[in-house]
XYZ file of C-alpha atoms in Angstrom:
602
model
C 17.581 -42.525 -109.168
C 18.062 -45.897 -108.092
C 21.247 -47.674 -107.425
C 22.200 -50.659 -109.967
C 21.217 -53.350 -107.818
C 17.989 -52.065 -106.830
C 17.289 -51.382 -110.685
C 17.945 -54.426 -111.624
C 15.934 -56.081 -109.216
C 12.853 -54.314 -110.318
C 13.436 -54.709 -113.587
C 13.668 -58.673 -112.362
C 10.347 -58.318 -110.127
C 8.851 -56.688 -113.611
C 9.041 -59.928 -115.487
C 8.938 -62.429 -112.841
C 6.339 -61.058 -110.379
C 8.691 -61.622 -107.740
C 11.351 -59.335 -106.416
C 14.532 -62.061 -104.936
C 14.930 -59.053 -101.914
C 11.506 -59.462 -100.310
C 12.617 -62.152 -97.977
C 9.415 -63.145 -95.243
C 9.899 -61.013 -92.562
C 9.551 -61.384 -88.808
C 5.632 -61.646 -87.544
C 6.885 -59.715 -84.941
C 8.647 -57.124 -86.633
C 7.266 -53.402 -85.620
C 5.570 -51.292 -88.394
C 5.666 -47.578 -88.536
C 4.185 -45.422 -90.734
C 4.908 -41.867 -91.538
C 3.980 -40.455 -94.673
C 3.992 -43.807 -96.181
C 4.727 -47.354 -94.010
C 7.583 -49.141 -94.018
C 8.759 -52.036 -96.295
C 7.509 -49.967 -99.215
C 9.979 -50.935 -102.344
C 13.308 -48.604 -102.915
C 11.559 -48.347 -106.377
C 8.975 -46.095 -105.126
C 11.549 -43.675 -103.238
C 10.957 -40.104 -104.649
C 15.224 -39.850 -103.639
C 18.059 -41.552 -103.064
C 21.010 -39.985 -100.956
C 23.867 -41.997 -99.817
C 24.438 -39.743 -96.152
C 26.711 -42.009 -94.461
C 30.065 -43.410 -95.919
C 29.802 -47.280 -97.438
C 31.303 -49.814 -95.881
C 33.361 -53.127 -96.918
C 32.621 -56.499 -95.878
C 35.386 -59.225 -97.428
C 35.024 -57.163 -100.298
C 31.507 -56.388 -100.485
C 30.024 -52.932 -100.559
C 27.363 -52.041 -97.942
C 25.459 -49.118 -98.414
C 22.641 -47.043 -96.726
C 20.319 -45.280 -99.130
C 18.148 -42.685 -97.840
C 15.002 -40.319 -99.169
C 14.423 -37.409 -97.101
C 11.178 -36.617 -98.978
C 9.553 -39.750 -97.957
C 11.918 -40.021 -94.453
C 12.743 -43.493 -95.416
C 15.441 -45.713 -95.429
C 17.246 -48.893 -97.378
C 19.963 -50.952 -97.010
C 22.123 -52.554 -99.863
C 24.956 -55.315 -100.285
C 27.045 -55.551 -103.572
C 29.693 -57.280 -105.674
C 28.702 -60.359 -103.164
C 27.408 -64.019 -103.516
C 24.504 -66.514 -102.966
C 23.661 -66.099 -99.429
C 25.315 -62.568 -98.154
C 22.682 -60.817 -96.272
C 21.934 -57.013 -95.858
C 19.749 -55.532 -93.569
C 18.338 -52.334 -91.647
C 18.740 -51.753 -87.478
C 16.801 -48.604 -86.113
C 17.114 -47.083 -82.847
C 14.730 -44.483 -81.000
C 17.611 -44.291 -78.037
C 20.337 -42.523 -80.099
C 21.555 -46.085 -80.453
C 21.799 -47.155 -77.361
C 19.221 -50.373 -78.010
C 17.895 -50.831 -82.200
C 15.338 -53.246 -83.621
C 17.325 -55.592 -85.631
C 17.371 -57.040 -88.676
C 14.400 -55.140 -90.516
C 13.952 -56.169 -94.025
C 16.484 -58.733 -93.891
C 17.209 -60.000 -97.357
C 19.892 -62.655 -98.520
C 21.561 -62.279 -101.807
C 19.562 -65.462 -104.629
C 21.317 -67.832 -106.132
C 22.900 -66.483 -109.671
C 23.019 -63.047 -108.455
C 25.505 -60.385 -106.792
C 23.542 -58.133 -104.790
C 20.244 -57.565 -102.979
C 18.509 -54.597 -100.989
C 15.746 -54.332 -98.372
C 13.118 -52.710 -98.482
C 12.225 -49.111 -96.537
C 11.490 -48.294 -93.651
C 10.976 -45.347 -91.358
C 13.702 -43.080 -90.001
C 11.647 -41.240 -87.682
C 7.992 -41.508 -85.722
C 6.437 -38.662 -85.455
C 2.868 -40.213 -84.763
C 4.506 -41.282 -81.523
C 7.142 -38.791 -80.982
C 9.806 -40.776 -81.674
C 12.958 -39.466 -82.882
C 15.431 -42.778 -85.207
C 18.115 -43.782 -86.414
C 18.929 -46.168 -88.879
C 22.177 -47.852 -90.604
C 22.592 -50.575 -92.577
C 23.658 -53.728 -91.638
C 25.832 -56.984 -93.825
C 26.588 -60.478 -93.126
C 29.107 -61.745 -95.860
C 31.335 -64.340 -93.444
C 31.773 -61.135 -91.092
C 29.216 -58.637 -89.918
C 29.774 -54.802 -90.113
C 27.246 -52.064 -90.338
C 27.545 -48.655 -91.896
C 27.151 -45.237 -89.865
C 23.893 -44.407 -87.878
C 22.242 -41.828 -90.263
C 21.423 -38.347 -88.725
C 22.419 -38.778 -85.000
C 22.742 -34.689 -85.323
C 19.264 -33.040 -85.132
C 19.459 -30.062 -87.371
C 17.499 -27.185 -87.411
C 18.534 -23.563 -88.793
C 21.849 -24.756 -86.530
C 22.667 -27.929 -85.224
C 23.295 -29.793 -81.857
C 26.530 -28.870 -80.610
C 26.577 -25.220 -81.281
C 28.871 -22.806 -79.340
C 26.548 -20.639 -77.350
C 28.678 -17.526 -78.545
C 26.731 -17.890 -81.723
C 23.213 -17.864 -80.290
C 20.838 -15.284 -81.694
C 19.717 -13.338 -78.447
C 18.817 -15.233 -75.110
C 15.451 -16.183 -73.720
C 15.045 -18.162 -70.027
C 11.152 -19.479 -70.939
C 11.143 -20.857 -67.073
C 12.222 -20.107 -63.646
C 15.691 -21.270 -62.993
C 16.467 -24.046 -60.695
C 18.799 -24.142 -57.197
C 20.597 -26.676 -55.523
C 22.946 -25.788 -52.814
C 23.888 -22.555 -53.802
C 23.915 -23.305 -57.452
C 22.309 -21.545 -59.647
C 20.866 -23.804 -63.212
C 19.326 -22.207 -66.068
C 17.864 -23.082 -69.342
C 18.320 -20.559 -72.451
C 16.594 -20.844 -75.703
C 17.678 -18.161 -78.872
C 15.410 -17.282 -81.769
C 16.869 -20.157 -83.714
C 15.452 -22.368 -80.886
C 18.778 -23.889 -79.793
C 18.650 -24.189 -76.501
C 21.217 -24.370 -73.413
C 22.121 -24.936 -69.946
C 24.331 -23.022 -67.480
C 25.136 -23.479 -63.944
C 26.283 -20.348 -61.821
C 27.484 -19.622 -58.177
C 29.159 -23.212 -58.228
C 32.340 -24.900 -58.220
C 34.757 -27.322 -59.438
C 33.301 -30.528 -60.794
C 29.938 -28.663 -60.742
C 28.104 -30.238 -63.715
C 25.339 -28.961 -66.333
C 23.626 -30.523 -69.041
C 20.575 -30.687 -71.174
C 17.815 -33.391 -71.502
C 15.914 -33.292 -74.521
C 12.277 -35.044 -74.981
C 10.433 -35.287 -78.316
C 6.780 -36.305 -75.985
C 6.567 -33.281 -73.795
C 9.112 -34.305 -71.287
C 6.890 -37.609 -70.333
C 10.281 -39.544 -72.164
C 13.914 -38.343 -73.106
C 15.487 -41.441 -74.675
C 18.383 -40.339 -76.708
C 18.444 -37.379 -75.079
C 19.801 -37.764 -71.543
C 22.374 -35.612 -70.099
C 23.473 -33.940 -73.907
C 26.146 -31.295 -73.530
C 27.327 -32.238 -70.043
C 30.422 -30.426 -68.850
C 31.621 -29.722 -65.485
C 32.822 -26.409 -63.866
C 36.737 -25.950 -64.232
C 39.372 -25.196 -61.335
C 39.295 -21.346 -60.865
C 35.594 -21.068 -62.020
C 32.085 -20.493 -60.263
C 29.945 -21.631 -63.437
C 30.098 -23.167 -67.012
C 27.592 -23.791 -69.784
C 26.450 -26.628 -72.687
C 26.912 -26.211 -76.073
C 23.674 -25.248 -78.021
C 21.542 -28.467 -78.579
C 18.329 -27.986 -81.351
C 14.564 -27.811 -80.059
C 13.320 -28.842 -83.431
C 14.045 -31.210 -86.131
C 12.119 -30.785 -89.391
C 13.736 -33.290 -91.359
C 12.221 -35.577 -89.220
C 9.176 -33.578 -88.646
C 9.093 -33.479 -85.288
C 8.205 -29.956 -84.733
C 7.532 -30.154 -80.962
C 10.639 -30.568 -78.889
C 11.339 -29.787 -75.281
C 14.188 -29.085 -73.539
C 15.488 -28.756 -69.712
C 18.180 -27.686 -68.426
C 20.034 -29.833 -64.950
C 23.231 -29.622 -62.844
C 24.713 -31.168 -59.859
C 26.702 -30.029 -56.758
C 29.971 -31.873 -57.408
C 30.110 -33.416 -53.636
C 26.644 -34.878 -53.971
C 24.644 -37.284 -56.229
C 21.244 -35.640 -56.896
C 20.629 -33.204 -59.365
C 17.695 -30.342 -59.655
C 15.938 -29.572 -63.142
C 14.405 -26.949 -64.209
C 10.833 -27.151 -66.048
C 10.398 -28.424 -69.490
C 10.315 -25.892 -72.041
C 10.035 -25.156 -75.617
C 11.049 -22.281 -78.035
C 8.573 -18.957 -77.100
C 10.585 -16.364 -79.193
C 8.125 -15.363 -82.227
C 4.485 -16.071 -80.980
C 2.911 -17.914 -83.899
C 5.840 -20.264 -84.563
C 5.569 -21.519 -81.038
C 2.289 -22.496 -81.229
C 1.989 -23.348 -83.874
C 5.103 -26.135 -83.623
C 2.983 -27.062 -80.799
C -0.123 -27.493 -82.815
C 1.922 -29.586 -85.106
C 3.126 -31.834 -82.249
C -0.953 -33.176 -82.527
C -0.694 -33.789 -86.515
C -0.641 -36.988 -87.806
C 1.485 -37.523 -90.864
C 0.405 -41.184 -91.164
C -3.167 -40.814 -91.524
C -2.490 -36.990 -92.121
C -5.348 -35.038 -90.236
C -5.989 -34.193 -86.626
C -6.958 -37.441 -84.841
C -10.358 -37.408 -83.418
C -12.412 -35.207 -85.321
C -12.815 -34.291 -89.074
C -14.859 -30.555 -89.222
C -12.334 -29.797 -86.525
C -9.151 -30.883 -88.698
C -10.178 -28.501 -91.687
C -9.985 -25.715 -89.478
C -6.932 -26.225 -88.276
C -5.579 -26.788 -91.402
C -6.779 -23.833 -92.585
C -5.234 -22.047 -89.329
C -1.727 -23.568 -90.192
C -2.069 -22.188 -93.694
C -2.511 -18.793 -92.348
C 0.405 -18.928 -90.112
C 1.944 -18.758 -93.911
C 4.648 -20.721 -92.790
C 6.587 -22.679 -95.785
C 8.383 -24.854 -93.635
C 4.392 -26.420 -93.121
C 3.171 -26.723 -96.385
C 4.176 -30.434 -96.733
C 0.915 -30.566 -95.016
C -1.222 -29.245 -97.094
C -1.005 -31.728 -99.701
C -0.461 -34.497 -97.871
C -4.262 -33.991 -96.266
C -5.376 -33.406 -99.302
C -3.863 -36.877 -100.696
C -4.641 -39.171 -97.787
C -8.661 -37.827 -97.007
C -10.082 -36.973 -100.216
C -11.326 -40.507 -100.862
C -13.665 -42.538 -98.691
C -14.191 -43.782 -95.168
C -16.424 -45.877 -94.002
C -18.343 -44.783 -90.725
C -16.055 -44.516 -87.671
C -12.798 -43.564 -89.272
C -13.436 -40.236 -89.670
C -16.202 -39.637 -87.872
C -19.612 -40.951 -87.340
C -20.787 -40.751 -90.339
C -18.821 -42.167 -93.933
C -16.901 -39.922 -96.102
C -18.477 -40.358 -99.678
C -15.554 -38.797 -101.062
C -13.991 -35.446 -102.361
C -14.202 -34.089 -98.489
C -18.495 -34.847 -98.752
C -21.314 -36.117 -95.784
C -24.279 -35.989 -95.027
C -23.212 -32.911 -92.181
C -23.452 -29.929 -95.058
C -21.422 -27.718 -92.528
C -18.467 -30.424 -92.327
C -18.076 -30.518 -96.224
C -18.366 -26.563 -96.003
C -15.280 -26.347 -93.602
C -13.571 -28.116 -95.858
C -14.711 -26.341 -98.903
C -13.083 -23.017 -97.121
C -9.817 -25.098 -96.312
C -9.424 -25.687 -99.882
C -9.805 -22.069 -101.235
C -7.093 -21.219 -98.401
C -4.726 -23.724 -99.783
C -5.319 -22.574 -102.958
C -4.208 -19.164 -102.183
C -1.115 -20.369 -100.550
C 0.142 -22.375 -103.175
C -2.006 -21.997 -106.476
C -2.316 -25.393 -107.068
C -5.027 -25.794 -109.159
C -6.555 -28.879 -107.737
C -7.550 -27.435 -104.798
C -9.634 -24.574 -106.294
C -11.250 -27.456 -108.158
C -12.147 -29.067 -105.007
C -13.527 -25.970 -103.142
C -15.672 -25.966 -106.410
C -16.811 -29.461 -106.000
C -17.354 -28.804 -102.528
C -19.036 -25.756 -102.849
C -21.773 -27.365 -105.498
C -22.694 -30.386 -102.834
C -23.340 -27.558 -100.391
C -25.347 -25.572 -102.840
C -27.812 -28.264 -103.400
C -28.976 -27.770 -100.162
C -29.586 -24.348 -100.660
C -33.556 -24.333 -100.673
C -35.269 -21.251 -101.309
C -38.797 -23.515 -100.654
C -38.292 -23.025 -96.598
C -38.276 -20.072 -95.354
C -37.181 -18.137 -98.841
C -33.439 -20.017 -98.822
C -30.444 -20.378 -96.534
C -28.765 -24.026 -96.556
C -30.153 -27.202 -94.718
C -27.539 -28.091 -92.078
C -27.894 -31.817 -92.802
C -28.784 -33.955 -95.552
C -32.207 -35.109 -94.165
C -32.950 -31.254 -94.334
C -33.840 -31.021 -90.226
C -32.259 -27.450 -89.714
C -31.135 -24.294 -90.865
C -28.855 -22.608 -88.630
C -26.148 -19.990 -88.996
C -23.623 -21.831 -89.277
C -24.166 -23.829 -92.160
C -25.398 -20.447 -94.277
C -22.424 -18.144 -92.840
C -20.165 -21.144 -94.486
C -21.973 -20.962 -97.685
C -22.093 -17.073 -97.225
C -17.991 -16.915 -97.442
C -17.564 -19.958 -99.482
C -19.690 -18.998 -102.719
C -18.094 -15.062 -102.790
C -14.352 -16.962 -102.337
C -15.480 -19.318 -105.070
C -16.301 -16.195 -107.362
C -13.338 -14.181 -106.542
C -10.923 -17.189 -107.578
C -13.236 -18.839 -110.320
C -11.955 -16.817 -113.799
C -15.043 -15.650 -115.314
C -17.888 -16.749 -113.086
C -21.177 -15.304 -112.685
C -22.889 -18.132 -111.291
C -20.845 -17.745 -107.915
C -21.368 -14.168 -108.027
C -25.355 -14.563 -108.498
C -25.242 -16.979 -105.416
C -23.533 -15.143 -103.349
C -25.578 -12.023 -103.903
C -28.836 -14.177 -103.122
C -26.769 -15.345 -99.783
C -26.669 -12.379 -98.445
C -29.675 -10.802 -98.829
C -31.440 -13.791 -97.726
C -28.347 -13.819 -94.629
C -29.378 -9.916 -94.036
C -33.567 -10.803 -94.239
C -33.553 -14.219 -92.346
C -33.575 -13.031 -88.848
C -30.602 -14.923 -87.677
C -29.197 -11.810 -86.724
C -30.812 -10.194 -83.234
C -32.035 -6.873 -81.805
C -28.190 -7.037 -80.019
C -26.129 -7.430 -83.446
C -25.504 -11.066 -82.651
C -25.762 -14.142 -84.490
C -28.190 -16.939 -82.931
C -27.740 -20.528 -83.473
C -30.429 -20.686 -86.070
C -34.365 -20.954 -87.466
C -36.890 -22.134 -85.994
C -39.536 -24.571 -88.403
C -41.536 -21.794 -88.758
C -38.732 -19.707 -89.847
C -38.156 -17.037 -87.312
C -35.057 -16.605 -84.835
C -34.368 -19.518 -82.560
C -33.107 -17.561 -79.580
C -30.613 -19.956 -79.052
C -27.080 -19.740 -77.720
C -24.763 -17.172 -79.619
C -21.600 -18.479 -80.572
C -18.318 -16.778 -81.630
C -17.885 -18.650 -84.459
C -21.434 -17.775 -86.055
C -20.729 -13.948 -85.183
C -17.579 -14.732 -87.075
C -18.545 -16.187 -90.383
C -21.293 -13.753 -90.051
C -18.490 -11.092 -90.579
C -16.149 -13.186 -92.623
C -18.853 -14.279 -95.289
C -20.069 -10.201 -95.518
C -16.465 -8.894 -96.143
C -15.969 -11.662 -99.059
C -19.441 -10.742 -100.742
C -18.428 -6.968 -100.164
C -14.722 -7.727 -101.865
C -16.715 -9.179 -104.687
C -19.240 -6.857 -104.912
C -18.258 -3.334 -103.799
C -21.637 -3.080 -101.901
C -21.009 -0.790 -98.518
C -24.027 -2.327 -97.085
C -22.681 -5.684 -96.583
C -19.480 -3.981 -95.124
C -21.174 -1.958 -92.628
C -23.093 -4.628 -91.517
C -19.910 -6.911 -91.021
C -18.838 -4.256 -88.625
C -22.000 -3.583 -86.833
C -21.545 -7.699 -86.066
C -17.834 -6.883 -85.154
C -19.197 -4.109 -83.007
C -21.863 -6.256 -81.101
C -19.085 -8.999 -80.524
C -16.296 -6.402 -79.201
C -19.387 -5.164 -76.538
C -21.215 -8.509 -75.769
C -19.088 -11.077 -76.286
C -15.842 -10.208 -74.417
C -15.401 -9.906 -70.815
C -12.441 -6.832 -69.876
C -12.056 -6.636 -73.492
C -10.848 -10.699 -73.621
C -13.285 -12.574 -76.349
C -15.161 -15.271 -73.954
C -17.368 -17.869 -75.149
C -20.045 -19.191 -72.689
C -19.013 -22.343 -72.366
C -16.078 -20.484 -70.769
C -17.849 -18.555 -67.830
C -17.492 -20.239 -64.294
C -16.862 -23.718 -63.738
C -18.185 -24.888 -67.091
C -16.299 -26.441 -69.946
C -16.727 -26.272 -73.459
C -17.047 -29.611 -75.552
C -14.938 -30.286 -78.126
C -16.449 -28.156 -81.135
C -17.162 -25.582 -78.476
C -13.017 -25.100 -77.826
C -12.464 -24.227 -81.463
C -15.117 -21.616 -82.072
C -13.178 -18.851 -80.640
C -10.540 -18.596 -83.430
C -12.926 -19.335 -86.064
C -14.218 -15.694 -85.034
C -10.762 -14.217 -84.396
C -9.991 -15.049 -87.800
C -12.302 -13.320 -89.477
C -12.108 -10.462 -87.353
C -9.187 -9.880 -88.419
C -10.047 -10.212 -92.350
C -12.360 -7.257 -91.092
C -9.259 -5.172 -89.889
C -7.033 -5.783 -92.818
C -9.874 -4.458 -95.153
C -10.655 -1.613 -92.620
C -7.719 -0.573 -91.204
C -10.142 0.391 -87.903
C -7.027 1.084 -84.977
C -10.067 0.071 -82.573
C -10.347 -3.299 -84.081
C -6.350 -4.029 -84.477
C -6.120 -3.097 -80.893
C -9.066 -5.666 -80.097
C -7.319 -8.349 -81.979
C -3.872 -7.478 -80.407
C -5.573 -7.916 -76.986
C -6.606 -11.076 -77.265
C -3.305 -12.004 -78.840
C -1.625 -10.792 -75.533
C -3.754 -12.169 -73.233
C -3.699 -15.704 -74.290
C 0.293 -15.207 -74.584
C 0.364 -13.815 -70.960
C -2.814 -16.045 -69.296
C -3.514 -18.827 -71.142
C 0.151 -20.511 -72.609
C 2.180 -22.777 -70.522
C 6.080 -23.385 -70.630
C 5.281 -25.937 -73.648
C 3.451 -23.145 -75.360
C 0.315 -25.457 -75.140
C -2.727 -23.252 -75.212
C -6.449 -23.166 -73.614
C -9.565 -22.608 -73.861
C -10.374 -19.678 -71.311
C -8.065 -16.570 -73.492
C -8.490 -14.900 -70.116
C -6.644 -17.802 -67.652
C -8.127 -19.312 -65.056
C -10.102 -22.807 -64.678
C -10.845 -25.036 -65.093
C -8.813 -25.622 -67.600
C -8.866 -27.109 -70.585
C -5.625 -27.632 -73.292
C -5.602 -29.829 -76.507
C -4.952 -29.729 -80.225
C -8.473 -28.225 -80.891
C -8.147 -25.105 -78.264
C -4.342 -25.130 -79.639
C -5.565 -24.189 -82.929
C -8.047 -21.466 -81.577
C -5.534 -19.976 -79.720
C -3.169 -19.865 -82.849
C -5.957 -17.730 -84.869
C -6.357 -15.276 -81.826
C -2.074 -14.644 -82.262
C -2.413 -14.182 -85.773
C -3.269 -10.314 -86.216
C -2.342 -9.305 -89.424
């Protein structure tokens, strides 16, 4: 609900076309967008929370108005006259420096109160953790509180460490003469420093960085406390890691002291929360997510996938996500935005695998939340790729690409898993069913699979295997699409064949039992579809051991799962490509996301 003021000023705006707040604004003033951009009108704010006290100016009340659902901010002056101003300051330092003035708006003539319009708390896009308060000029200027200086978590900054929930070190401590520094994290991810061996005037404190440690504004020297007479060490108070109001997921935290007879201080390395496995990457893998334009920048087939890996982390404190890709990228794009080729719409191009990856993310979210809309887009989805489904060359499968140049495995493993989801979830269907039938016999009869059990890359144009490269990801829709059409079907065929596939890839594709693609052997490097094929097949694999209950395969899973925890995870829980360590190396959002499937074993 809207404050009076603001009210009545849309209710103005309604009948005059212009709102008397939207004063011009500075060219110069900075824009930053979040899950909508700023100066959008109070009038759209899905809240409005008054956090901070109000505050008088010669009798006029100033007041900040916030909307944690859309992380936005506006300022308001009251009971004043013609010419009182109100306006917003934010700071990324922890208000040590703001931008000033934002939204600035002077009260019109015959009225007794005006607002600004809203703007961004927080910058997650460019991990940037705000404030804001509201600011008045009515013949004296005052401003209200800064709004969340505290980050919050499941605890919040300032914590006694007696409370902490267990104690983790996620990196080597540091020394400097004699002194002993350490950082602790608990399984609420509030971290700590301590400083043993030491002295009087000994000091310890925290640094904080929202960027991966490249910045720490606003979070320089938090906690800081010195040794006392008598003692050899002391410690911080607990300071939080994450802070999902702002949705900044990624935090990182060191811990530093100082000899008290000498001016430099020692660090140890930047670290972030490593207590429960999946959570830790994936807050890393959410450090990469856009909320702006709300997908993965870089790469569209790539996004779906990790979207559909976040959804099977199954946690709710993520699922903002889900609909907000869904909102922002289900219209169009023109060529370049999204990708090289334009987005028609409704998740479709001319790449009949990219729609397909999408198709899948859909049916995922629709089994997280049961939101009907996105079953009705897998649908739509899944009936763009089923027009390419042509039984004319060589007896069916589906063309990868909309001038019909290819059918490979990839593209008909999609459709494989996509139609038996679609028939599973759809109440009543046959038609699905009937596909998805015809997919797998033809899947079974094409030749796709090998003499080995694997999966090549496709057809040749005369219909027979192509011999080329086997990747995990085909071995793993391979198994994935079988064990849907078997759920739907009952037939043991299709679910001995999905472990025959499983078998093959447990023997042939994995080096000392560690799943290894062959972009990942010696000193080659795997583009970037290549990094994300990996967990496309881990998680399938383990669909296949939740409907199998095979020990053999759990263990296989768990293996990889501990091997990219052990060899391939730094301090920032940032994960590679090579699940077995060593280099070269390679580490971004897309190998992030792999990684996360391989952790994810039940």
């Amino acid at each position: 609900m809207l404050g009076a003021v603001a009210l009545a000023l849309v209710l103005l705006g309604a009948s005059t076309g212009v709102l008397p707040a939207a004063a011009a604004h500075a060219a110069a003033e900075p824009v930053v967008c979040m899950l909508s951009c700023d100066r959008l009108d109070p009038s759209k704010a899905r809240q409005e929370t008054f956090p901070v006290p109000e505050k008088r100016i010669n009798g006029r009340r100033l007041v900040l108005h916030v909307s944690d659902p859309d992380g936005m901010a506006w300022g308001s002056i009251d009971d004043g006259t013609s010419g009182d101003a109100v306006w917003l300051d934010r700071s990324w330092d922890g208000g040590a420096t703001w931008e000033g003035l934002l939204g600035k708006a002077s009260i019109p003539a015959t009225w007794t109160g005006t607002r600004t319009l809203m703007y961004n708390i927080t910058d997650p896009s460019r991990h940037r953790r705000g404030m804001i308060r509201a600011c008045g000029d009515a013949q004296a200027v005052a401003c209200t509180d800064w709004v969340y200086p505290t980050v919050c978590d499941l605890r919040c900054d300032r914590t006694d460490p007696a409370q902490a929930d267990g104690d983790t070190q996620p990196v080597p401590p540091t020394t400097l003469f004699g002194r002993t520094i350490r950082l602790h994290i608990d399984r609420n991810g509030m971290a700590w420093g301590g400083i043993e061996a030491g002295g009087q005037g000994d000091e310890v404190w925290l640094d904080r960085s929202w960027d991966s440690g490249a910045t720490w504004p606003g979070g320089s020297s938090l906690g800081r406390t010195s040794v006392g007479a008598g003692a050899s060490g002391t410690r911080t108070a607990m300071f939080a890691t994450r802070d999902p109001r702002g949705r900044l997921y990624g935090g990182a935290v060191r811990a530093c002291g100082r000899e008290a007879t000498h001016q430099e201080g020692s660090c140890t390395s930047w670290a972030r929360p490593a207590v429960a496995r999946v959570q830790a990457a994936a807050d890393a893998l959410m450090y990469s997510y856009d909320p702006s334009a709300a997908w993965w920048p870089g790469s569209w087939w790539n996004s779906a996938v990790v979207l559909t890996t976040v959804i099977d982390t199954a946690d709710r404190q993520y699922d903002w996500v889900i609909a907000r890709t869904f909102d922002v990228n289900r219209g169009r794009f023109d060529a370049g935005q999204r990708g090289t080729d334009p987005i028609e719409g409704d998740f479709i191009s001319r790449a009949i695998d990219d729609s397909a990856w999408w198709g899948l993310a859909w049916v995922a979210a629709y089994d997280r939340t049961g939101d009907p809309r996105y079953l009705g887009m897998a649908a739509t989805i899944g009936e763009y790729v089923h027009r390419y489904w042509d039984p004319n060359s060589c007896g069916g499968g589906v063309w990868w690409d909309r001038e019909r140049t290819y059918k490979n495995a990839v593209t008909s493993g999609l459709y494989l898993r996509l139609a038996a989801s679609l028939h599973r979830r759809v109440t009543g269907d046959t038609v699905w069913l009937q596909r998805a039938r015809t997919a797998a016999d033809w899947y079974l009869a094409s030749g796709l699979v090998n003499a080995d059990g694997l999966v090549n890359d496709g057809l040749t144009a005369d219909c027979r295997n192509n011999g080329q490269t086997v990747w995990t990801y085909n071995q793993g829709l391979a198994i994935g699409g079988l064990v849907e059409v078997w759920r739907a079907t009952g037939e043991t065929r299709l679910l001995d064949t999905a472990k025959r596939l499983a078998d093959a890839a447990v023997t042939r594709l994995s080096r000392n039992g560690v799943l290894t693609e062959s972009c990942d052997i010696g000193q080659s490097s795997c583009d970037d579809n290549q990094k994300q094929f990996k967990g496309i097949f881990a998680r399938y694999f383990t669909d296949l051991v939740r409907v199998t209950g095979s020990a053999a395969y759990r263990g296989y899973a768990q293996r990889q799962a501990d091997s990219i925890w052990s060899a391939d995870r730094d301090s920032l829980n940032r994960i590679g490509q090579r699940w077995a360590g060593g280099g070269p190396g390679q580490t971004d959002w897309r190998t992030q996301a792999s990684g996360l499937s391989g952790l994810i074993t039940g």
